[in-house]
mmCIF file of C-alpha atoms and ligand atoms in Angstrom:
data_model
loop_
_atom_site.group_PDB
_atom_site.id
_atom_site.type_symbol
_atom_site.label_atom_id
_atom_site.label_comp_id
_atom_site.label_asym_id
_atom_site.label_seq_id
_atom_site.Cartn_x
_atom_site.Cartn_y
_atom_site.Cartn_z
ATOM 1 C CA MET A 26 -58.474 -22.035 15.394
ATOM 2 C CA GLN A 27 -55.100 -23.067 16.082
ATOM 3 C CA THR A 28 -55.518 -23.273 19.680
ATOM 4 C CA GLY A 29 -58.980 -25.452 19.093
ATOM 5 C CA LEU A 30 -56.746 -27.615 16.271
ATOM 6 C CA PHE A 31 -53.976 -27.983 19.160
ATOM 7 C CA TYR A 32 -56.540 -29.137 21.553
ATOM 8 C CA SER A 33 -58.320 -31.798 19.331
ATOM 9 C CA ASN A 34 -55.029 -33.133 18.235
ATOM 10 C CA SER A 35 -53.938 -33.571 22.018
ATOM 11 C CA ILE A 36 -57.114 -35.052 22.672
ATOM 12 C CA VAL A 37 -56.897 -37.602 19.999
ATOM 13 C CA HIS A 38 -53.306 -38.280 21.336
ATOM 14 C CA MET A 39 -54.551 -38.756 24.799
ATOM 15 C CA LEU A 40 -57.230 -41.403 23.739
ATOM 16 C CA ALA A 41 -54.582 -43.245 21.512
ATOM 17 C CA VAL A 42 -52.010 -43.610 24.548
ATOM 18 C CA GLN A 43 -54.851 -44.543 26.718
ATOM 19 C CA ILE A 44 -55.966 -47.220 24.480
ATOM 20 C CA MET A 45 -52.161 -48.200 24.217
ATOM 21 C CA GLU A 46 -51.947 -48.487 27.858
ATOM 22 C CA GLY A 47 -54.993 -50.861 28.493
ATOM 23 C CA LEU A 48 -53.865 -52.975 26.146
ATOM 24 C CA PHE A 49 -50.526 -53.218 27.861
ATOM 25 C CA LEU A 50 -48.919 -52.609 24.400
ATOM 26 C CA ARG A 51 -44.938 -52.168 24.439
ATOM 27 C CA ILE A 52 -42.940 -50.778 22.016
ATOM 28 C CA PHE A 53 -39.486 -52.025 20.928
ATOM 29 C CA ASP A 54 -38.037 -49.643 18.313
ATOM 30 C CA ALA A 55 -34.831 -51.411 16.513
ATOM 31 C CA HIS A 56 -33.364 -48.386 14.947
ATOM 32 C CA CYS A 57 -32.860 -44.647 15.822
ATOM 33 C CA ASP A 58 -29.517 -42.149 15.253
ATOM 34 C CA VAL A 59 -29.800 -39.914 18.456
ATOM 35 C CA LEU A 60 -26.205 -40.639 19.099
ATOM 36 C CA TRP A 61 -24.870 -39.626 15.623
ATOM 37 C CA ARG A 62 -27.028 -36.145 16.527
ATOM 38 C CA MET A 63 -25.750 -35.723 19.827
ATOM 39 C CA TRP A 64 -22.187 -36.390 18.806
ATOM 40 C CA GLU A 65 -22.801 -33.904 16.185
ATOM 41 C CA ASN A 66 -24.251 -31.300 18.337
ATOM 42 C CA ARG A 67 -22.930 -31.322 22.020
ATOM 43 C CA GLU A 68 -25.708 -29.137 23.114
ATOM 44 C CA ILE A 69 -28.465 -31.342 22.452
ATOM 45 C CA SER A 70 -30.588 -32.369 25.706
ATOM 46 C CA PHE A 71 -31.530 -36.066 25.670
ATOM 47 C CA LYS A 72 -34.526 -34.804 28.018
ATOM 48 C CA ASP A 73 -36.800 -32.833 25.373
ATOM 49 C CA SER A 74 -34.563 -31.512 22.849
ATOM 50 C CA GLU A 75 -36.744 -29.933 19.953
ATOM 51 C CA ILE A 76 -34.074 -31.099 17.267
ATOM 52 C CA LEU A 77 -34.508 -34.870 18.292
ATOM 53 C CA HIS A 78 -37.013 -37.181 17.459
ATOM 54 C CA VAL A 79 -36.366 -39.857 20.487
ATOM 55 C CA THR A 80 -36.340 -37.905 23.752
ATOM 56 C CA TRP A 81 -36.259 -39.388 27.138
ATOM 57 C CA ASP A 82 -40.000 -36.936 27.597
ATOM 58 C CA GLY A 83 -40.960 -38.533 24.172
ATOM 59 C CA LEU A 84 -40.180 -42.441 25.700
ATOM 60 C CA LYS A 85 -42.290 -42.072 28.502
ATOM 61 C CA LYS A 86 -45.050 -40.654 27.149
ATOM 62 C CA SER A 87 -45.197 -43.110 24.441
ATOM 63 C CA ALA A 88 -45.364 -46.821 25.202
ATOM 64 C CA ALA A 89 -41.499 -47.433 24.197
ATOM 65 C CA LYS A 90 -40.360 -50.282 26.428
ATOM 66 C CA VAL A 91 -36.999 -51.215 24.480
ATOM 67 C CA GLN A 92 -35.039 -48.189 22.169
ATOM 68 C CA CYS A 93 -32.245 -49.179 20.035
ATOM 69 C CA PHE A 94 -29.394 -46.601 19.811
ATOM 70 C CA ALA A 95 -27.329 -46.874 16.980
ATOM 71 C CA VAL A 96 -23.553 -45.912 16.739
ATOM 72 C CA TYR A 97 -23.053 -44.562 13.046
ATOM 73 C CA VAL A 98 -19.701 -42.870 12.592
ATOM 74 C CA PRO A 99 -20.260 -40.774 9.480
ATOM 75 C CA GLU A 100 -18.421 -41.096 6.681
ATOM 76 C CA LYS A 101 -16.734 -37.611 6.513
ATOM 77 C CA VAL A 102 -14.667 -38.694 9.690
ATOM 78 C CA ARG A 103 -11.350 -40.288 8.502
ATOM 79 C CA LYS A 104 -10.737 -43.934 8.691
ATOM 80 C CA GLU A 105 -7.858 -43.835 11.319
ATOM 81 C CA SER A 106 -10.370 -41.608 13.651
ATOM 82 C CA ALA A 107 -13.303 -44.033 13.198
ATOM 83 C CA PHE A 108 -13.205 -46.091 16.028
ATOM 84 C CA ASP A 109 -12.144 -42.712 18.493
ATOM 85 C CA VAL A 110 -15.586 -41.353 16.982
ATOM 86 C CA ALA A 111 -17.378 -44.715 18.113
ATOM 87 C CA LEU A 112 -16.091 -44.664 21.419
ATOM 88 C CA GLU A 113 -17.228 -40.825 21.618
ATOM 89 C CA MET A 114 -20.750 -41.798 20.853
ATOM 90 C CA ILE A 115 -20.475 -44.595 23.287
ATOM 91 C CA ASP A 116 -19.423 -42.193 25.842
ATOM 92 C CA ILE A 117 -22.372 -39.898 25.154
ATOM 93 C CA PHE A 118 -24.743 -42.926 25.696
ATOM 94 C CA TYR A 119 -23.285 -43.697 28.892
ATOM 95 C CA GLU A 120 -22.874 -40.252 30.322
ATOM 96 C CA GLU A 121 -25.815 -38.512 28.638
ATOM 97 C CA ILE A 122 -28.481 -40.950 28.500
ATOM 98 C CA LEU A 123 -27.932 -44.052 30.934
ATOM 99 C CA GLN A 124 -25.904 -41.645 33.733
ATOM 100 C CA ARG A 125 -28.736 -38.699 33.332
ATOM 101 C CA PHE A 126 -31.716 -41.148 33.233
ATOM 102 C CA PRO A 127 -31.510 -44.038 35.791
ATOM 103 C CA ASN A 128 -34.706 -45.541 34.403
ATOM 104 C CA MET A 129 -33.296 -45.637 30.971
ATOM 105 C CA LYS A 130 -31.390 -48.908 31.555
ATOM 106 C CA LEU A 131 -28.768 -50.958 29.439
ATOM 107 C CA ILE A 132 -29.668 -53.818 27.712
ATOM 108 C CA THR A 133 -27.592 -57.005 26.908
ATOM 109 C CA THR A 134 -29.350 -59.902 27.499
ATOM 110 C CA LYS A 135 -33.065 -61.079 27.234
ATOM 111 C CA ARG A 136 -33.340 -61.436 30.600
ATOM 112 C CA ASP A 137 -32.454 -57.477 31.133
ATOM 113 C CA ILE A 138 -35.403 -56.647 29.163
ATOM 114 C CA GLY A 139 -37.880 -59.294 31.049
ATOM 115 C CA GLU A 140 -36.542 -57.483 34.498
ATOM 116 C CA LEU A 141 -37.272 -53.750 33.291
ATOM 117 C CA LYS A 142 -39.576 -52.694 35.801
ATOM 118 C CA GLU A 143 -42.632 -50.405 35.179
ATOM 119 C CA GLY A 144 -41.217 -46.859 34.329
ATOM 120 C CA GLN A 145 -38.119 -48.419 32.914
ATOM 121 C CA ILE A 146 -37.210 -48.354 29.403
ATOM 122 C CA GLY A 147 -34.450 -50.467 28.032
ATOM 123 C CA ALA A 148 -31.644 -49.505 25.699
ATOM 124 C CA ILE A 149 -29.750 -51.221 23.276
ATOM 125 C CA LEU A 150 -26.341 -50.136 21.638
ATOM 126 C CA THR A 151 -26.002 -51.437 18.082
ATOM 127 C CA LEU A 152 -23.346 -50.703 15.664
ATOM 128 C CA GLU A 153 -24.606 -49.477 12.174
ATOM 129 C CA GLY A 154 -21.572 -49.953 10.190
ATOM 130 C CA CYS A 155 -18.284 -52.217 10.604
ATOM 131 C CA ASP A 156 -15.926 -49.090 9.438
ATOM 132 C CA ALA A 157 -15.481 -48.340 13.394
ATOM 133 C CA ILE A 158 -13.556 -51.608 13.687
ATOM 134 C CA GLY A 159 -11.138 -51.064 10.649
ATOM 135 C CA THR A 160 -9.493 -54.472 10.238
ATOM 136 C CA ASP A 161 -9.523 -55.487 13.881
ATOM 137 C CA LEU A 162 -11.582 -58.419 15.598
ATOM 138 C CA ASP A 163 -10.079 -57.153 18.934
ATOM 139 C CA LYS A 164 -11.914 -53.691 17.991
ATOM 140 C CA LEU A 165 -15.096 -55.744 17.672
ATOM 141 C CA ARG A 166 -14.905 -57.508 20.841
ATOM 142 C CA THR A 167 -14.115 -54.224 22.900
ATOM 143 C CA LEU A 168 -17.216 -52.755 21.157
ATOM 144 C CA TYR A 169 -19.393 -56.061 22.570
ATOM 145 C CA ARG A 170 -17.688 -55.222 25.874
ATOM 146 C CA LEU A 171 -18.956 -51.949 26.107
ATOM 147 C CA GLY A 172 -22.281 -53.552 25.192
ATOM 148 C CA ILE A 173 -22.780 -53.645 21.518
ATOM 149 C CA SER A 174 -25.520 -56.275 20.944
ATOM 150 C CA SER A 175 -26.122 -55.658 17.212
ATOM 151 C CA VAL A 176 -23.802 -55.383 14.200
ATOM 152 C CA GLY A 177 -24.903 -53.551 10.811
ATOM 153 C CA LEU A 178 -21.915 -54.680 8.738
ATOM 154 C CA THR A 179 -22.092 -51.756 6.340
ATOM 155 C CA TRP A 180 -23.273 -48.042 5.884
ATOM 156 C CA ASN A 181 -24.012 -47.765 2.246
ATOM 157 C CA HIS A 182 -20.759 -47.780 1.031
ATOM 158 C CA ALA A 183 -17.870 -50.008 1.408
ATOM 159 C CA ASN A 184 -15.772 -51.026 4.316
ATOM 160 C CA ALA A 185 -13.285 -54.020 4.881
ATOM 161 C CA VAL A 186 -16.228 -56.412 5.928
ATOM 162 C CA ALA A 187 -18.344 -55.797 2.643
ATOM 163 C CA ASP A 188 -19.747 -53.647 0.013
ATOM 164 C CA GLY A 189 -22.854 -51.180 1.039
ATOM 165 C CA ILE A 190 -26.218 -51.284 -1.177
ATOM 166 C CA LEU A 191 -24.722 -48.180 -2.775
ATOM 167 C CA GLU A 192 -21.688 -49.589 -4.051
ATOM 168 C CA GLU A 193 -21.156 -50.224 -7.440
ATOM 169 C CA ARG A 194 -19.073 -53.192 -7.456
ATOM 170 C CA GLY A 195 -21.916 -54.611 -4.865
ATOM 171 C CA ALA A 196 -19.194 -57.254 -3.547
ATOM 172 C CA GLY A 197 -20.209 -59.636 -0.762
ATOM 173 C CA LEU A 198 -18.280 -60.306 2.490
ATOM 174 C CA SER A 199 -14.694 -60.099 2.536
ATOM 175 C CA SER A 200 -12.612 -62.772 4.414
ATOM 176 C CA PHE A 201 -12.504 -60.236 7.445
ATOM 177 C CA GLY A 202 -16.431 -59.744 7.123
ATOM 178 C CA LYS A 203 -17.045 -63.771 7.457
ATOM 179 C CA SER A 204 -14.759 -63.356 10.425
ATOM 180 C CA VAL A 205 -16.610 -60.858 11.866
ATOM 181 C CA VAL A 206 -20.230 -62.812 11.164
ATOM 182 C CA LYS A 207 -18.842 -65.914 12.886
ATOM 183 C CA LEU A 208 -17.661 -63.501 15.708
ATOM 184 C CA ASN A 209 -21.056 -62.236 15.835
ATOM 185 C CA ASN A 210 -22.278 -65.889 16.004
ATOM 186 C CA ASP A 211 -20.323 -67.065 18.798
ATOM 187 C CA HIS A 212 -20.727 -64.153 21.162
ATOM 188 C CA PHE A 213 -24.822 -64.370 20.294
ATOM 189 C CA ILE A 214 -24.742 -60.754 18.843
ATOM 190 C CA TRP A 215 -27.228 -59.775 16.000
ATOM 191 C CA THR A 216 -25.890 -59.361 12.599
ATOM 192 C CA ASP A 217 -27.877 -56.487 10.807
ATOM 193 C CA VAL A 218 -28.280 -56.865 6.833
ATOM 194 C CA SER A 219 -29.770 -53.168 6.267
ATOM 195 C CA HIS A 220 -27.598 -51.295 4.138
ATOM 196 C CA LEU A 221 -25.628 -54.125 3.110
ATOM 197 C CA SER A 222 -25.332 -55.072 -0.488
ATOM 198 C CA VAL A 223 -27.360 -57.916 -2.175
ATOM 199 C CA LYS A 224 -24.445 -60.320 -2.164
ATOM 200 C CA GLY A 225 -23.307 -59.522 1.001
ATOM 201 C CA PHE A 226 -26.865 -60.179 2.396
ATOM 202 C CA TRP A 227 -26.861 -63.935 0.641
ATOM 203 C CA ASP A 228 -23.631 -64.726 2.223
ATOM 204 C CA VAL A 229 -24.985 -63.462 5.437
ATOM 205 C CA MET A 230 -27.629 -65.871 4.830
ATOM 206 C CA GLU A 231 -25.182 -68.563 4.516
ATOM 207 C CA LEU A 232 -22.753 -67.761 7.736
ATOM 208 C CA GLY A 233 -24.930 -65.589 10.382
ATOM 209 C CA GLU A 234 -26.751 -67.408 13.086
ATOM 210 C CA TYR A 235 -29.139 -64.791 14.801
ATOM 211 C CA VAL A 236 -29.906 -62.097 11.586
ATOM 212 C CA ILE A 237 -32.047 -59.053 11.291
ATOM 213 C CA ALA A 238 -32.507 -56.177 9.007
ATOM 214 C CA SER A 239 -33.293 -53.526 11.468
ATOM 215 C CA HIS A 240 -34.669 -50.656 9.394
ATOM 216 C CA SER A 241 -35.618 -51.833 5.813
ATOM 217 C CA ASN A 242 -38.959 -51.715 3.903
ATOM 218 C CA CYS A 243 -40.130 -53.825 1.029
ATOM 219 C CA LYS A 244 -38.686 -53.406 -2.733
ATOM 220 C CA ASP A 245 -41.951 -54.629 -4.533
ATOM 221 C CA LEU A 246 -43.900 -51.439 -3.350
ATOM 222 C CA CYS A 247 -40.945 -48.937 -3.076
ATOM 223 C CA HIS A 248 -37.829 -49.503 -5.393
ATOM 224 C CA ASN A 249 -35.430 -47.923 -3.306
ATOM 225 C CA PRO A 250 -32.354 -49.805 -3.222
ATOM 226 C CA ARG A 251 -32.033 -50.143 0.779
ATOM 227 C CA ASN A 252 -35.608 -51.886 0.448
ATOM 228 C CA LEU A 253 -35.372 -55.735 0.690
ATOM 229 C CA SER A 254 -36.825 -57.978 -2.255
ATOM 230 C CA ASP A 255 -39.383 -60.801 -1.811
ATOM 231 C CA GLU A 256 -37.004 -63.292 -1.678
ATOM 232 C CA GLN A 257 -34.582 -61.445 0.782
ATOM 233 C CA VAL A 258 -37.736 -61.587 3.083
ATOM 234 C CA GLN A 259 -38.347 -64.936 2.629
ATOM 235 C CA ALA A 260 -34.584 -65.980 3.520
ATOM 236 C CA LEU A 261 -34.885 -63.826 6.557
ATOM 237 C CA ILE A 262 -37.890 -65.690 7.818
ATOM 238 C CA GLN A 263 -36.338 -68.862 6.981
ATOM 239 C CA LYS A 264 -33.584 -67.847 8.953
ATOM 240 C CA ASP A 265 -35.641 -66.896 12.131
ATOM 241 C CA GLY A 266 -35.137 -63.246 11.545
ATOM 242 C CA ALA A 267 -36.521 -59.962 12.316
ATOM 243 C CA ILE A 268 -37.182 -57.128 9.905
ATOM 244 C CA GLY A 269 -37.882 -53.811 10.954
ATOM 245 C CA VAL A 270 -40.384 -51.734 9.042
ATOM 246 C CA THR A 271 -38.787 -48.365 8.516
ATOM 247 C CA PHE A 272 -40.204 -44.725 8.827
ATOM 248 C CA VAL A 273 -38.123 -43.387 5.945
ATOM 249 C CA PRO A 274 -40.242 -41.988 3.554
ATOM 250 C CA GLN A 275 -38.257 -42.743 0.667
ATOM 251 C CA PHE A 276 -38.524 -46.391 1.707
ATOM 252 C CA LEU A 277 -42.136 -46.229 1.801
ATOM 253 C CA SER A 278 -43.275 -44.633 -1.069
ATOM 254 C CA ASN A 279 -41.909 -44.078 -4.763
ATOM 255 C CA ASN A 280 -42.956 -40.143 -4.829
ATOM 256 C CA SER A 281 -40.957 -40.008 -1.141
ATOM 257 C CA GLN A 282 -43.988 -38.372 0.826
ATOM 258 C CA ALA A 283 -45.164 -40.783 2.860
ATOM 259 C CA SER A 284 -48.231 -41.594 5.560
ATOM 260 C CA ILE A 285 -49.182 -43.873 7.867
ATOM 261 C CA THR A 286 -51.195 -45.717 5.339
ATOM 262 C CA ASP A 287 -47.892 -46.545 3.571
ATOM 263 C CA ILE A 288 -46.005 -48.087 6.443
ATOM 264 C CA LEU A 289 -49.469 -50.294 6.557
ATOM 265 C CA ARG A 290 -48.886 -51.196 3.020
ATOM 266 C CA HIS A 291 -45.563 -52.804 3.751
ATOM 267 C CA VAL A 292 -46.426 -54.350 7.047
ATOM 268 C CA GLU A 293 -49.252 -56.132 4.957
ATOM 269 C CA HIS A 294 -46.425 -57.006 2.098
ATOM 270 C CA PHE A 295 -44.451 -58.294 4.672
ATOM 271 C CA CYS A 296 -47.801 -60.433 6.173
ATOM 272 C CA THR A 297 -48.685 -61.955 2.839
ATOM 273 C CA LEU A 298 -44.914 -63.182 2.801
ATOM 274 C CA GLY A 299 -45.356 -64.729 5.457
ATOM 275 C CA ALA A 300 -43.562 -62.510 7.923
ATOM 276 C CA VAL A 301 -46.645 -61.855 10.204
ATOM 277 C CA GLU A 302 -44.556 -63.339 13.201
ATOM 278 C CA HIS A 303 -41.278 -61.915 12.061
ATOM 279 C CA ILE A 304 -41.704 -57.650 11.404
ATOM 280 C CA GLY A 305 -41.371 -54.789 13.668
ATOM 281 C CA PHE A 306 -40.576 -51.291 13.747
ATOM 282 C CA GLY A 307 -37.101 -49.890 13.382
ATOM 283 C CA SER A 308 -37.993 -46.168 13.054
ATOM 284 C CA ASP A 309 -34.854 -44.463 11.880
ATOM 285 C CA PHE A 310 -35.730 -41.547 13.990
ATOM 286 C CA ASP A 311 -33.073 -38.805 14.299
ATOM 287 C CA GLY A 312 -31.419 -40.733 11.085
ATOM 288 C CA ILE A 313 -33.813 -38.445 8.592
ATOM 289 C CA ASP A 314 -34.985 -35.356 8.125
ATOM 290 C CA GLN A 315 -38.266 -35.951 6.332
ATOM 291 C CA THR A 316 -40.899 -37.723 8.591
ATOM 292 C CA VAL A 317 -44.095 -39.529 7.719
ATOM 293 C CA GLN A 318 -47.455 -37.317 8.219
ATOM 294 C CA GLY A 319 -48.791 -38.118 11.632
ATOM 295 C CA LEU A 320 -45.513 -39.841 12.730
ATOM 296 C CA HIS A 321 -42.818 -37.031 13.309
ATOM 297 C CA LYS A 322 -41.512 -38.695 16.771
ATOM 298 C CA ILE A 323 -41.497 -41.383 19.168
ATOM 299 C CA GLU A 324 -44.690 -39.857 20.940
ATOM 300 C CA ASP A 325 -46.385 -40.545 17.573
ATOM 301 C CA TYR A 326 -46.467 -44.252 17.981
ATOM 302 C CA SER A 327 -49.862 -44.108 18.924
ATOM 303 C CA ASN A 328 -51.161 -42.772 15.909
ATOM 304 C CA LEU A 329 -49.327 -45.874 14.017
ATOM 305 C CA VAL A 330 -51.005 -48.342 16.739
ATOM 306 C CA ASN A 331 -54.454 -46.476 16.370
ATOM 307 C CA SER A 332 -54.186 -47.395 12.591
ATOM 308 C CA LEU A 333 -52.609 -51.027 13.362
ATOM 309 C CA LEU A 334 -55.907 -51.663 15.345
ATOM 310 C CA LYS A 335 -58.147 -51.337 13.018
ATOM 311 C CA TYR A 336 -56.649 -53.990 10.618
ATOM 312 C CA TYR A 337 -54.735 -56.514 12.677
ATOM 313 C CA SER A 338 -55.499 -58.737 15.618
ATOM 314 C CA GLU A 339 -54.024 -57.708 19.508
ATOM 315 C CA THR A 340 -51.836 -60.587 18.999
ATOM 316 C CA GLU A 341 -50.507 -59.353 15.883
ATOM 317 C CA ILE A 342 -50.008 -56.051 16.767
ATOM 318 C CA ARG A 343 -48.049 -57.152 19.658
ATOM 319 C CA GLY A 344 -45.933 -58.936 17.649
ATOM 320 C CA PHE A 345 -45.240 -56.086 15.816
ATOM 321 C CA LEU A 346 -44.825 -53.280 18.479
ATOM 322 C CA PHE A 347 -42.593 -55.973 20.633
ATOM 323 C CA ASP A 348 -42.742 -59.305 20.697
ATOM 324 C CA ASN A 349 -40.764 -60.226 17.448
ATOM 325 C CA PHE A 350 -38.210 -58.601 17.783
ATOM 326 C CA TYR A 351 -37.613 -59.485 21.755
ATOM 327 C CA LYS A 352 -38.293 -62.968 21.039
ATOM 328 C CA ARG A 353 -35.368 -63.023 19.052
ATOM 329 C CA PHE A 354 -32.828 -61.298 20.925
ATOM 330 C CA PRO A 355 -30.039 -63.599 20.777
ATOM 331 C CA LYS A 356 -28.345 -63.423 24.484
HETATM 332 ZN ZN1 ZN B 21 -29.544 -46.422 8.452
#
């Protein structure tokens, strides 16, 4: 019984991958927390660890072409050590991912993405929360030099840049925060508003040149504070930003269990707001403990694609999976 089930699942998976390859679909995933997992547990191998949602083997099995890797310094780390921890995670990225898998290529420009050969997968370094830089712009410039191409201003709480969405005070950007956004603009770096307070969001809409929400869904469908209101979505469209629909069950459904149908509901809501050419996916794989039914790891993207194919055109799906983020990569 179990063996039969296994075969039928794997045949479905194979067919889905064949359809994706036939259509030459490519995936750009705007957020995962692999580096944090690998920093927490140095024994984990990026090749095929059972613990990880995103692995080298998984990326190869899926139609992944570009994967963003977040540097997320957990809140338990003392402030004075936060920059060192960010550097440790970046070291893991270079040593355990790029160095070990030569077909994994560091991406810092749009041209780098265009030049990826068959079999190569691009890796973008992103910062999730500016806690690591304290109040030093020189630290931020150092992170750019190491390859950081997108800067999330906060995690859920406050730092020197702004308040996060769960910080009761709800403050927007500090003066230092404004200089961070301006520096991102000057260096053609994405400013990522996922996790940011509502007031901070609107401050970024005023100041930011290259804005994204790497992993956020619609508040209208799921009342989690991490999600975006319709007005916020429209503002991101106006700024020509991109939004990564995320696979966090608590951000997809009000009862915290979620299916691929829930992802499609959010995709459709974004589309009705005019975001058909602005949405992509930011899985949050390895940042989540619970996963969406049928979408437990990177290679399961094929199940999502199969569902999308029922409702959207090939061009729209190409946009969601890849083009909408790719087109807006600022450098
Ligand atoms: Zn996050």
